[in-house]
CSV table of C-alpha atoms and ligand atoms in Angstrom, one decimal:
chain,number,residue,atom,x,y,z
T,792,MET,CA,-5.1,-8.8,25.1
T,793,GLN,CA,-5.1,-12.3,23.7
T,794,MET,CA,-4.7,-13.7,20.2
T,795,ARG,CA,-5.4,-17.1,18.6
T,796,CYS,CA,-2.7,-19.3,17.1
T,797,PHE,CA,-2.9,-22.7,15.6
T,798,CYS,CA,0.1,-24.8,16.7
T,799,VAL,CA,1.7,-28.2,16.0
T,800,THR,CA,1.8,-29.6,19.5
T,801,ARG,CA,2.4,-33.3,18.5
T,802,HIS,CA,3.5,-34.4,15.0
T,803,GLY,CA,0.8,-35.8,12.9
T,804,GLN,CA,-2.0,-34.7,15.2
T,805,PRO,CA,-4.4,-31.8,14.3
T,806,LEU,CA,-3.0,-28.3,14.9
T,807,GLU,CA,-4.2,-27.1,18.3
T,808,LEU,CA,-6.0,-23.8,18.8
T,809,MET,CA,-4.1,-21.9,21.6
T,810,HIS,CA,-4.7,-18.5,23.1
T,811,GLU,CA,-1.7,-16.5,24.0
T,812,GLU,CA,-0.9,-12.9,25.0
T,813,ILE,CA,-0.4,-10.7,21.9
T,814,PRO,CA,3.4,-10.3,21.9
T,815,GLN,CA,4.9,-6.8,22.4
T,816,PRO,CA,7.6,-5.8,19.9
T,817,ARG,CA,11.0,-5.3,21.6
T,818,GLY,CA,14.3,-3.8,20.2
T,819,THR,CA,14.0,-3.8,16.4
T,820,GLU,CA,11.0,-6.0,16.3
T,821,VAL,CA,7.8,-5.2,14.4
T,822,LEU,CA,4.3,-6.5,15.3
T,823,VAL,CA,2.2,-7.5,12.3
T,824,ARG,CA,-1.5,-8.3,12.3
T,825,VAL,CA,-1.9,-11.2,10.0
T,826,LYS,CA,-4.2,-10.7,7.0
T,827,ALA,CA,-3.4,-13.8,5.1
T,828,ALA,CA,-1.1,-16.9,5.7
T,829,GLY,CA,-0.4,-19.4,3.0
T,830,LEU,CA,-0.2,-23.2,3.5
T,831,CYS,CA,3.0,-24.6,2.0
T,832,HIS,CA,3.9,-28.2,1.3
T,833,SER,CA,6.8,-27.8,3.8
T,834,ASP,CA,4.3,-27.1,6.5
T,835,LEU,CA,3.2,-30.7,5.9
T,836,HIS,CA,6.7,-31.9,6.7
T,837,LEU,CA,6.8,-29.7,9.9
T,838,TRP,CA,3.5,-31.2,10.9
T,839,GLU,CA,4.5,-34.8,10.1
T,840,GLY,CA,7.9,-34.3,11.8
T,841,TYR,CA,10.4,-35.6,9.2
T,842,TYR,CA,11.8,-35.6,5.7
T,843,ASP,CA,12.0,-38.8,3.8
T,844,LEU,CA,15.7,-39.4,2.8
T,845,GLY,CA,14.9,-42.7,0.9
T,846,GLY,CA,16.0,-46.2,1.8
T,847,GLY,CA,13.8,-46.1,4.9
T,848,LYS,CA,15.9,-43.2,6.4
T,849,LYS,CA,14.3,-40.1,7.8
T,850,LEU,CA,15.6,-36.6,8.7
T,851,SER,CA,13.6,-35.6,11.8
T,852,LEU,CA,12.8,-32.0,12.4
T,853,ALA,CA,14.0,-32.4,16.0
T,854,ASP,CA,17.4,-33.1,14.5
T,855,ARG,CA,17.2,-29.7,12.7
T,856,GLY,CA,16.5,-28.0,16.1
T,857,ILE,CA,12.8,-27.4,15.5
T,858,LYS,CA,10.9,-27.4,18.8
T,859,LEU,CA,7.2,-27.8,19.6
T,860,PRO,CA,4.8,-26.2,20.1
T,861,LEU,CA,5.2,-24.4,16.8
T,862,THR,CA,2.9,-22.0,14.9
T,863,PRO,CA,3.5,-22.8,11.2
T,864,SER,CA,3.1,-20.7,8.1
T,865,HIS,CA,5.9,-18.8,6.5
T,866,GLU,CA,3.8,-17.1,3.8
T,867,ILE,CA,2.5,-14.1,5.7
T,868,CYS,CA,0.9,-10.9,4.6
T,869,GLY,CA,-0.2,-8.4,7.3
T,870,GLU,CA,-0.5,-4.9,8.5
T,871,VAL,CA,2.2,-3.3,10.6
T,872,VAL,CA,0.6,-2.3,13.9
T,873,ALA,CA,3.5,-1.6,16.3
T,874,ALA,CA,7.3,-1.5,16.4
T,875,GLY,CA,10.0,-1.7,19.1
T,876,PRO,CA,12.0,1.3,20.2
T,877,ASP,CA,15.0,0.4,18.0
T,878,ALA,CA,13.1,-0.4,14.8
T,879,GLY,CA,13.6,3.0,13.2
T,880,PRO,CA,11.0,4.7,11.2
T,881,VAL,CA,8.2,2.2,10.6
T,882,GLN,CA,5.0,3.0,8.8
T,883,THR,CA,2.1,1.6,10.9
T,884,GLY,CA,-0.8,0.6,8.7
T,885,MET,CA,1.5,-0.5,5.9
T,886,VAL,CA,0.4,-3.8,4.4
T,887,ALA,CA,3.4,-6.0,3.6
T,888,VAL,CA,4.5,-9.5,2.7
T,889,VAL,CA,7.0,-10.7,5.2
T,890,HIS,CA,10.3,-12.2,4.1
T,891,PRO,CA,10.4,-15.3,6.4
T,892,TRP,CA,13.9,-16.7,5.6
T,893,ILE,CA,15.7,-14.9,8.3
T,894,GLY,CA,19.2,-15.7,9.3
T,895,CYS,CA,21.5,-15.0,12.3
T,896,GLY,CA,22.9,-11.8,10.6
T,897,GLN,CA,26.5,-12.8,11.4
T,898,CYS,CA,27.6,-15.9,9.5
T,899,ALA,CA,29.3,-15.8,6.1
T,900,ALA,CA,26.1,-16.6,4.3
T,901,CYS,CA,24.1,-13.8,6.0
T,902,LEU,CA,27.0,-11.4,5.3
T,903,ARG,CA,26.7,-12.3,1.6
T,904,GLY,CA,23.0,-11.5,1.7
T,905,GLU,CA,22.0,-15.2,1.6
T,906,GLU,CA,20.2,-15.3,4.9
T,907,ASN,CA,18.1,-18.2,3.4
T,908,ILE,CA,21.1,-20.5,3.7
T,909,CYS,CA,22.2,-19.2,7.1
T,910,VAL,CA,23.8,-21.8,9.4
T,911,LYS,CA,21.6,-20.7,12.3
T,912,PRO,CA,18.3,-20.0,10.6
T,913,GLN,CA,15.5,-18.1,12.4
T,914,SER,CA,12.9,-18.6,9.8
T,915,LEU,CA,9.3,-17.6,10.7
T,916,GLY,CA,6.9,-20.5,10.8
T,917,VAL,CA,9.9,-22.9,11.2
T,918,MET,CA,12.2,-21.9,14.0
T,919,ARG,CA,10.0,-19.0,15.2
T,920,ALA,CA,6.2,-18.5,15.4
T,921,GLY,CA,4.7,-18.1,12.0
T,922,GLY,CA,1.5,-16.8,10.4
T,923,PHE,CA,-1.3,-19.2,11.5
T,924,ALA,CA,-2.2,-16.7,14.2
T,925,ASP,CA,-3.8,-13.3,14.6
T,926,TYR,CA,-0.4,-11.6,15.0
T,927,VAL,CA,3.3,-12.4,14.3
T,928,ILE,CA,6.5,-10.8,15.5
T,929,VAL,CA,9.0,-9.9,12.7
T,930,PRO,CA,12.6,-9.3,14.0
T,931,HIS,CA,13.3,-6.2,11.9
T,932,PRO,CA,11.3,-3.9,9.6
T,933,ARG,CA,13.7,-4.6,6.6
T,934,TYR,CA,11.9,-8.0,6.2
T,935,LEU,CA,8.7,-6.2,5.3
T,936,VAL,CA,8.1,-5.7,1.5
T,937,ASP,CA,5.4,-3.1,0.9
T,938,LEU,CA,2.5,-4.6,-1.2
T,939,GLY,CA,1.6,-1.2,-2.6
T,940,GLY,CA,-2.1,-2.2,-2.9
T,941,LEU,CA,-1.7,-5.8,-4.0
T,942,ASP,CA,-4.2,-8.2,-2.5
T,943,PRO,CA,-2.6,-9.8,0.6
T,944,VAL,CA,-4.4,-13.1,0.0
T,945,LYS,CA,-2.9,-13.3,-3.5
T,946,ALA,CA,0.5,-12.0,-2.5
T,947,ALA,CA,1.1,-14.3,0.6
T,948,PRO,CA,2.4,-17.2,-1.6
T,949,LEU,CA,5.2,-14.9,-2.9
T,950,ALA,CA,7.0,-15.4,0.4
T,951,CYS,CA,7.7,-19.1,-0.3
T,952,ALA,CA,6.1,-20.5,-3.4
T,953,GLY,CA,6.9,-17.3,-5.3
T,954,VAL,CA,10.4,-16.6,-4.2
T,955,THR,CA,11.4,-20.3,-4.2
T,956,THR,CA,10.3,-20.6,-7.8
T,957,TYR,CA,11.8,-17.2,-8.8
T,958,SER,CA,15.2,-18.0,-7.1
T,959,ALA,CA,15.3,-21.4,-8.8
T,960,ILE,CA,14.5,-20.0,-12.3
T,961,ARG,CA,17.2,-17.3,-11.9
T,962,LYS,CA,19.7,-20.1,-11.4
T,963,PHE,CA,19.2,-21.1,-15.1
T,964,GLY,CA,20.6,-17.7,-16.1
T,965,GLY,CA,20.3,-16.9,-19.8
T,966,ARG,CA,19.2,-20.4,-20.7
T,967,ILE,CA,15.6,-19.4,-20.1
T,968,HIS,CA,15.8,-17.2,-23.2
T,969,GLU,CA,17.3,-20.0,-25.4
T,970,THR,CA,15.1,-23.0,-24.5
T,971,PRO,CA,11.8,-23.9,-22.8
T,972,VAL,CA,12.2,-24.9,-19.1
T,973,VAL,CA,10.9,-28.3,-18.2
T,974,VAL,CA,8.9,-27.8,-15.0
T,975,ILE,CA,8.1,-31.0,-13.1
T,976,GLY,CA,5.1,-30.5,-10.8
T,977,ALA,CA,2.2,-28.3,-11.6
T,978,GLY,CA,1.0,-27.4,-8.1
T,979,GLY,CA,1.3,-23.9,-6.7
T,980,LEU,CA,5.0,-23.6,-7.5
T,981,GLY,CA,4.5,-25.0,-11.0
T,982,LEU,CA,1.9,-22.4,-11.9
T,983,MET,CA,4.1,-19.7,-10.5
T,984,ALA,CA,7.0,-20.9,-12.6
T,985,ILE,CA,5.0,-20.4,-15.8
T,986,GLU,CA,4.2,-16.8,-14.7
T,987,VAL,CA,7.8,-16.0,-13.7
T,988,LEU,CA,9.2,-17.4,-17.0
T,989,LYS,CA,6.7,-15.1,-18.9
T,990,ALA,CA,7.7,-12.1,-16.8
T,991,LEU,CA,11.4,-12.7,-17.4
T,992,GLY,CA,10.9,-13.0,-21.1
T,993,GLY,CA,11.7,-16.8,-21.2
T,994,LYS,CA,10.8,-19.2,-23.9
T,995,GLY,CA,8.2,-20.7,-21.7
T,996,ALA,CA,7.5,-23.9,-19.8
T,997,ILE,CA,6.8,-27.5,-20.6
T,998,VAL,CA,5.0,-28.9,-17.6
T,999,VAL,CA,5.1,-32.5,-16.3
T,1000,ASP,CA,2.7,-33.8,-13.8
T,1001,VAL,CA,0.9,-37.1,-12.9
T,1002,ASP,CA,-2.4,-35.4,-12.4
T,1003,ALA,CA,-4.6,-34.6,-15.4
T,1004,GLY,CA,-6.4,-31.7,-13.6
T,1005,LYS,CA,-3.1,-30.1,-12.7
T,1006,ARG,CA,-1.8,-30.5,-16.3
T,1007,GLU,CA,-5.0,-28.8,-17.5
T,1008,ALA,CA,-4.5,-25.9,-15.0
T,1009,ALA,CA,-0.9,-25.5,-16.3
T,1010,LEU,CA,-2.0,-25.3,-20.0
T,1011,LYS,CA,-4.6,-22.7,-19.0
T,1012,GLU,CA,-1.8,-20.7,-17.3
T,1013,GLY,CA,0.1,-20.7,-20.5
T,1014,ALA,CA,2.4,-23.8,-20.5
T,1015,LEU,CA,3.6,-24.8,-24.0
T,1016,ALA,CA,2.9,-28.5,-23.4
T,1017,ALA,CA,1.8,-30.7,-20.5
T,1018,ILE,CA,3.2,-34.2,-20.3
T,1019,ASP,CA,2.0,-37.1,-18.1
T,1020,ALA,CA,4.9,-38.1,-15.8
T,1021,ARG,CA,3.6,-41.7,-15.6
T,1022,ALA,CA,3.6,-42.2,-19.4
T,1023,PRO,CA,6.2,-45.0,-20.1
T,1024,ASP,CA,7.8,-42.7,-22.7
T,1025,ALA,CA,7.6,-39.5,-20.6
T,1026,ALA,CA,11.4,-38.8,-21.0
T,1027,THR,CA,11.2,-39.1,-24.8
T,1028,GLN,CA,8.1,-36.9,-24.9
T,1029,ILE,CA,9.9,-34.3,-22.9
T,1030,ALA,CA,13.0,-34.4,-25.0
T,1031,GLN,CA,10.9,-34.1,-28.2
T,1032,ALA,CA,8.8,-31.2,-26.8
T,1033,VAL,CA,12.0,-29.3,-26.0
T,1034,GLY,CA,13.6,-30.3,-29.3
T,1035,GLY,CA,16.6,-32.6,-28.6
T,1036,GLY,CA,16.7,-33.0,-24.9
T,1037,ALA,CA,16.1,-30.7,-22.0
T,1038,ARG,CA,18.6,-27.9,-21.3
T,1039,ALA,CA,16.9,-26.7,-18.1
T,1040,VAL,CA,14.8,-28.8,-15.8
T,1041,LEU,CA,13.1,-27.5,-12.7
T,1042,ASP,CA,12.1,-30.3,-10.4
T,1043,LEU,CA,9.5,-28.9,-8.0
T,1044,VAL,CA,8.7,-32.4,-6.6
T,1045,GLY,CA,12.1,-33.8,-5.7
T,1046,ALA,CA,11.1,-37.5,-5.6
T,1047,THR,CA,13.1,-40.5,-6.8
T,1048,SER,CA,10.8,-40.8,-9.9
T,1049,THR,CA,11.0,-37.1,-10.8
T,1050,VAL,CA,14.7,-36.6,-10.4
T,1051,THR,CA,15.2,-39.8,-12.5
T,1052,LEU,CA,12.9,-38.4,-15.1
T,1053,ALA,CA,14.7,-35.0,-15.0
T,1054,LEU,CA,18.1,-36.7,-15.6
T,1055,ASP,CA,16.7,-39.1,-18.3
T,1056,SER,CA,15.2,-36.3,-20.3
T,1057,SER,CA,18.2,-34.0,-20.1
T,1058,ALA,CA,20.4,-33.2,-23.1
T,1059,ARG,CA,24.2,-33.1,-22.9
T,1060,GLY,CA,25.0,-30.1,-20.8
T,1061,GLY,CA,21.6,-30.1,-19.2
T,1062,HIS,CA,21.0,-28.2,-16.0
T,1063,VAL,CA,18.7,-29.7,-13.4
T,1064,VAL,CA,17.6,-27.6,-10.4
T,1065,ILE,CA,16.0,-29.5,-7.6
T,1066,VAL,CA,13.6,-27.6,-5.3
T,1067,GLY,CA,11.0,-30.1,-4.1
T,1068,LEU,CA,11.5,-32.0,-0.9
T,1069,MET,CA,9.2,-35.0,-1.5
T,1070,GLY,CA,12.1,-37.2,-0.7
T,1071,GLY,CA,13.8,-40.5,-1.7
T,1072,ASP,CA,17.2,-41.1,-3.3
T,1073,ILE,CA,18.7,-42.0,-6.6
T,1074,THR,CA,21.6,-44.1,-7.8
T,1075,LEU,CA,23.7,-42.3,-10.4
T,1076,ALA,CA,26.7,-43.6,-12.2
T,1077,LEU,CA,29.3,-41.0,-11.5
T,1078,PRO,CA,31.0,-40.9,-14.9
T,1079,ILE,CA,27.6,-39.7,-16.3
T,1080,ILE,CA,28.0,-36.4,-14.5
T,1081,PRO,CA,31.3,-35.4,-16.3
T,1082,MET,CA,30.7,-37.2,-19.5
T,1083,ARG,CA,27.1,-36.0,-20.3
T,1084,PRO,CA,28.0,-33.4,-18.7
T,1085,LEU,CA,25.3,-32.8,-16.1
T,1086,ARG,CA,24.8,-29.9,-13.8
T,1087,ILE,CA,22.7,-30.8,-10.8
T,1088,GLU,CA,21.9,-27.9,-8.4
T,1089,GLY,CA,19.7,-27.5,-5.3
T,1090,SER,CA,17.8,-24.3,-4.6
T,1091,TYR,CA,16.4,-23.5,-1.2
T,1092,VAL,CA,13.7,-20.7,-0.9
T,1093,GLY,CA,15.2,-17.3,-1.8
T,1094,THR,CA,16.8,-14.1,-0.7
T,1095,LEU,CA,15.2,-10.8,0.5
T,1096,PRO,CA,16.4,-9.0,-2.7
T,1097,GLU,CA,14.8,-11.7,-4.8
T,1098,LEU,CA,11.5,-11.3,-2.9
T,1099,ARG,CA,11.7,-7.6,-3.5
T,1100,GLU,CA,12.2,-8.1,-7.2
T,1101,LEU,CA,9.3,-10.5,-7.4
T,1102,VAL,CA,6.9,-8.2,-5.6
T,1103,ALA,CA,8.0,-5.4,-7.9
T,1104,LEU,CA,7.2,-7.7,-10.9
T,1105,MET,CA,3.7,-8.3,-9.5
T,1106,ARG,CA,3.2,-4.7,-8.7
T,1107,ASP,CA,4.1,-3.8,-12.3
T,1108,GLY,CA,1.6,-6.4,-13.5
T,1109,LYS,CA,4.3,-8.6,-15.1
T,1110,VAL,CA,3.6,-11.5,-12.8
T,1111,ARG,CA,-0.1,-12.4,-12.3
T,1112,PRO,CA,-0.8,-14.0,-8.9
T,1113,ALA,CA,-1.1,-17.8,-9.1
T,1114,PRO,CA,-4.5,-19.2,-8.2
T,1115,VAL,CA,-5.3,-19.3,-4.5
T,1116,THR,CA,-8.2,-20.6,-2.5
T,1117,SER,CA,-8.9,-18.6,0.6
T,1118,ARG,CA,-10.4,-20.3,3.7
T,1119,PRO,CA,-10.9,-19.2,7.3
T,1120,LEU,CA,-8.0,-19.9,9.6
T,1121,THR,CA,-10.3,-22.1,11.7
T,1122,GLU,CA,-10.3,-24.6,8.7
T,1123,VAL,CA,-6.5,-25.0,8.9
T,1124,ASN,CA,-6.7,-28.7,9.7
T,1125,ALA,CA,-9.0,-29.5,6.8
T,1126,ALA,CA,-6.6,-27.5,4.6
T,1127,LEU,CA,-3.7,-29.6,5.8
T,1128,LEU,CA,-5.5,-32.9,5.0
T,1129,ALA,CA,-6.5,-31.6,1.6
T,1130,LEU,CA,-2.9,-30.8,0.8
T,1131,GLN,CA,-1.7,-34.1,2.2
T,1132,GLU,CA,-4.1,-35.9,-0.1
T,1133,GLY,CA,-2.9,-34.0,-3.1
T,1134,LYS,CA,-6.3,-32.5,-3.8
T,1135,VAL,CA,-5.3,-28.9,-4.0
T,1136,VAL,CA,-4.9,-26.9,-7.3
T,1137,GLY,CA,-2.9,-23.7,-6.6
T,1138,ARG,CA,-2.4,-22.5,-3.1
T,1139,GLN,CA,-4.5,-22.5,0.1
T,1140,VAL,CA,-4.4,-19.2,2.0
T,1141,LEU,CA,-5.8,-19.0,5.5
T,1142,ILE,CA,-7.5,-15.8,6.8
T,1143,PRO,CA,-7.5,-15.2,10.5
W,2333,LIG,ZN1,7.1,-23.0,1.9
W,2334,LIG,ZN1,23.6,-16.4,9.4
């Protein structure tokens, strides 16, 4: 029996439709029939083959140990159809979202439960075959989070957009109850951030984006204010909207201009969490960090317990799914181009 998968065979070239044998689960593995697979901005980096480090420098994916051909998509929902002999009791027919941020299971980070920052990551759709296929192998059933009747198309983005946003917002701790969070970037993650802040009982979000359509979508989603990042006085507008400088800034873009804006609009004692991987660099006078003082923190995807918490919030109706556009898997290349051109509001989810 064969299955289809869409693979990166050469960076920057269209994904190639390949036909492969349906993999048989071995050991603790589980075979999942894909019902929905989200397209993430980091799939664009995988496809292009590098991250922009600024100053003309690039981090190539080959240097990160990523080999081609590769089936992307780490936002996978599907139905359990088979399990290996050592998988333990596995409920076939269960529809689950797959935690893709899988580690080696042995390093210090994995032992702390932070598989997402493992030194030898095995992430689905990055190091191992992902969801742009009819089937995917998951190394262990514990990575499956039961959807309990949630729509797989709407739930797929939880695996990356959702858990990334959730994990980043959790890093602000109690601040979210004291002050609105400034959210830079109103794409899929930005809209999710607004939802998560509501679900956690936060003061809300002040959204910043260059795109008027995306600002409008954020206001519809419940943002307290939406500010044009290109306005010459954007930092002042942000500081005023928060009331005396931002205490919590979530940068979902991660570009030179956005991190600069995040720092410029921060109050003394401000906390900036950077999630986006757009790339670039900044020059920062070091005395500013202790004297302001500033807290600058990175956040990379999220943990399995965080994904479970987020799915529970959605199952309880506390987090509404962010807007998604579903399209057939055969349109994956058009979907990639639309994302590259910045024409997407919400998330694109591909259906095999
Ligand atoms: Zn992602
Ligand atoms: Zn590890």
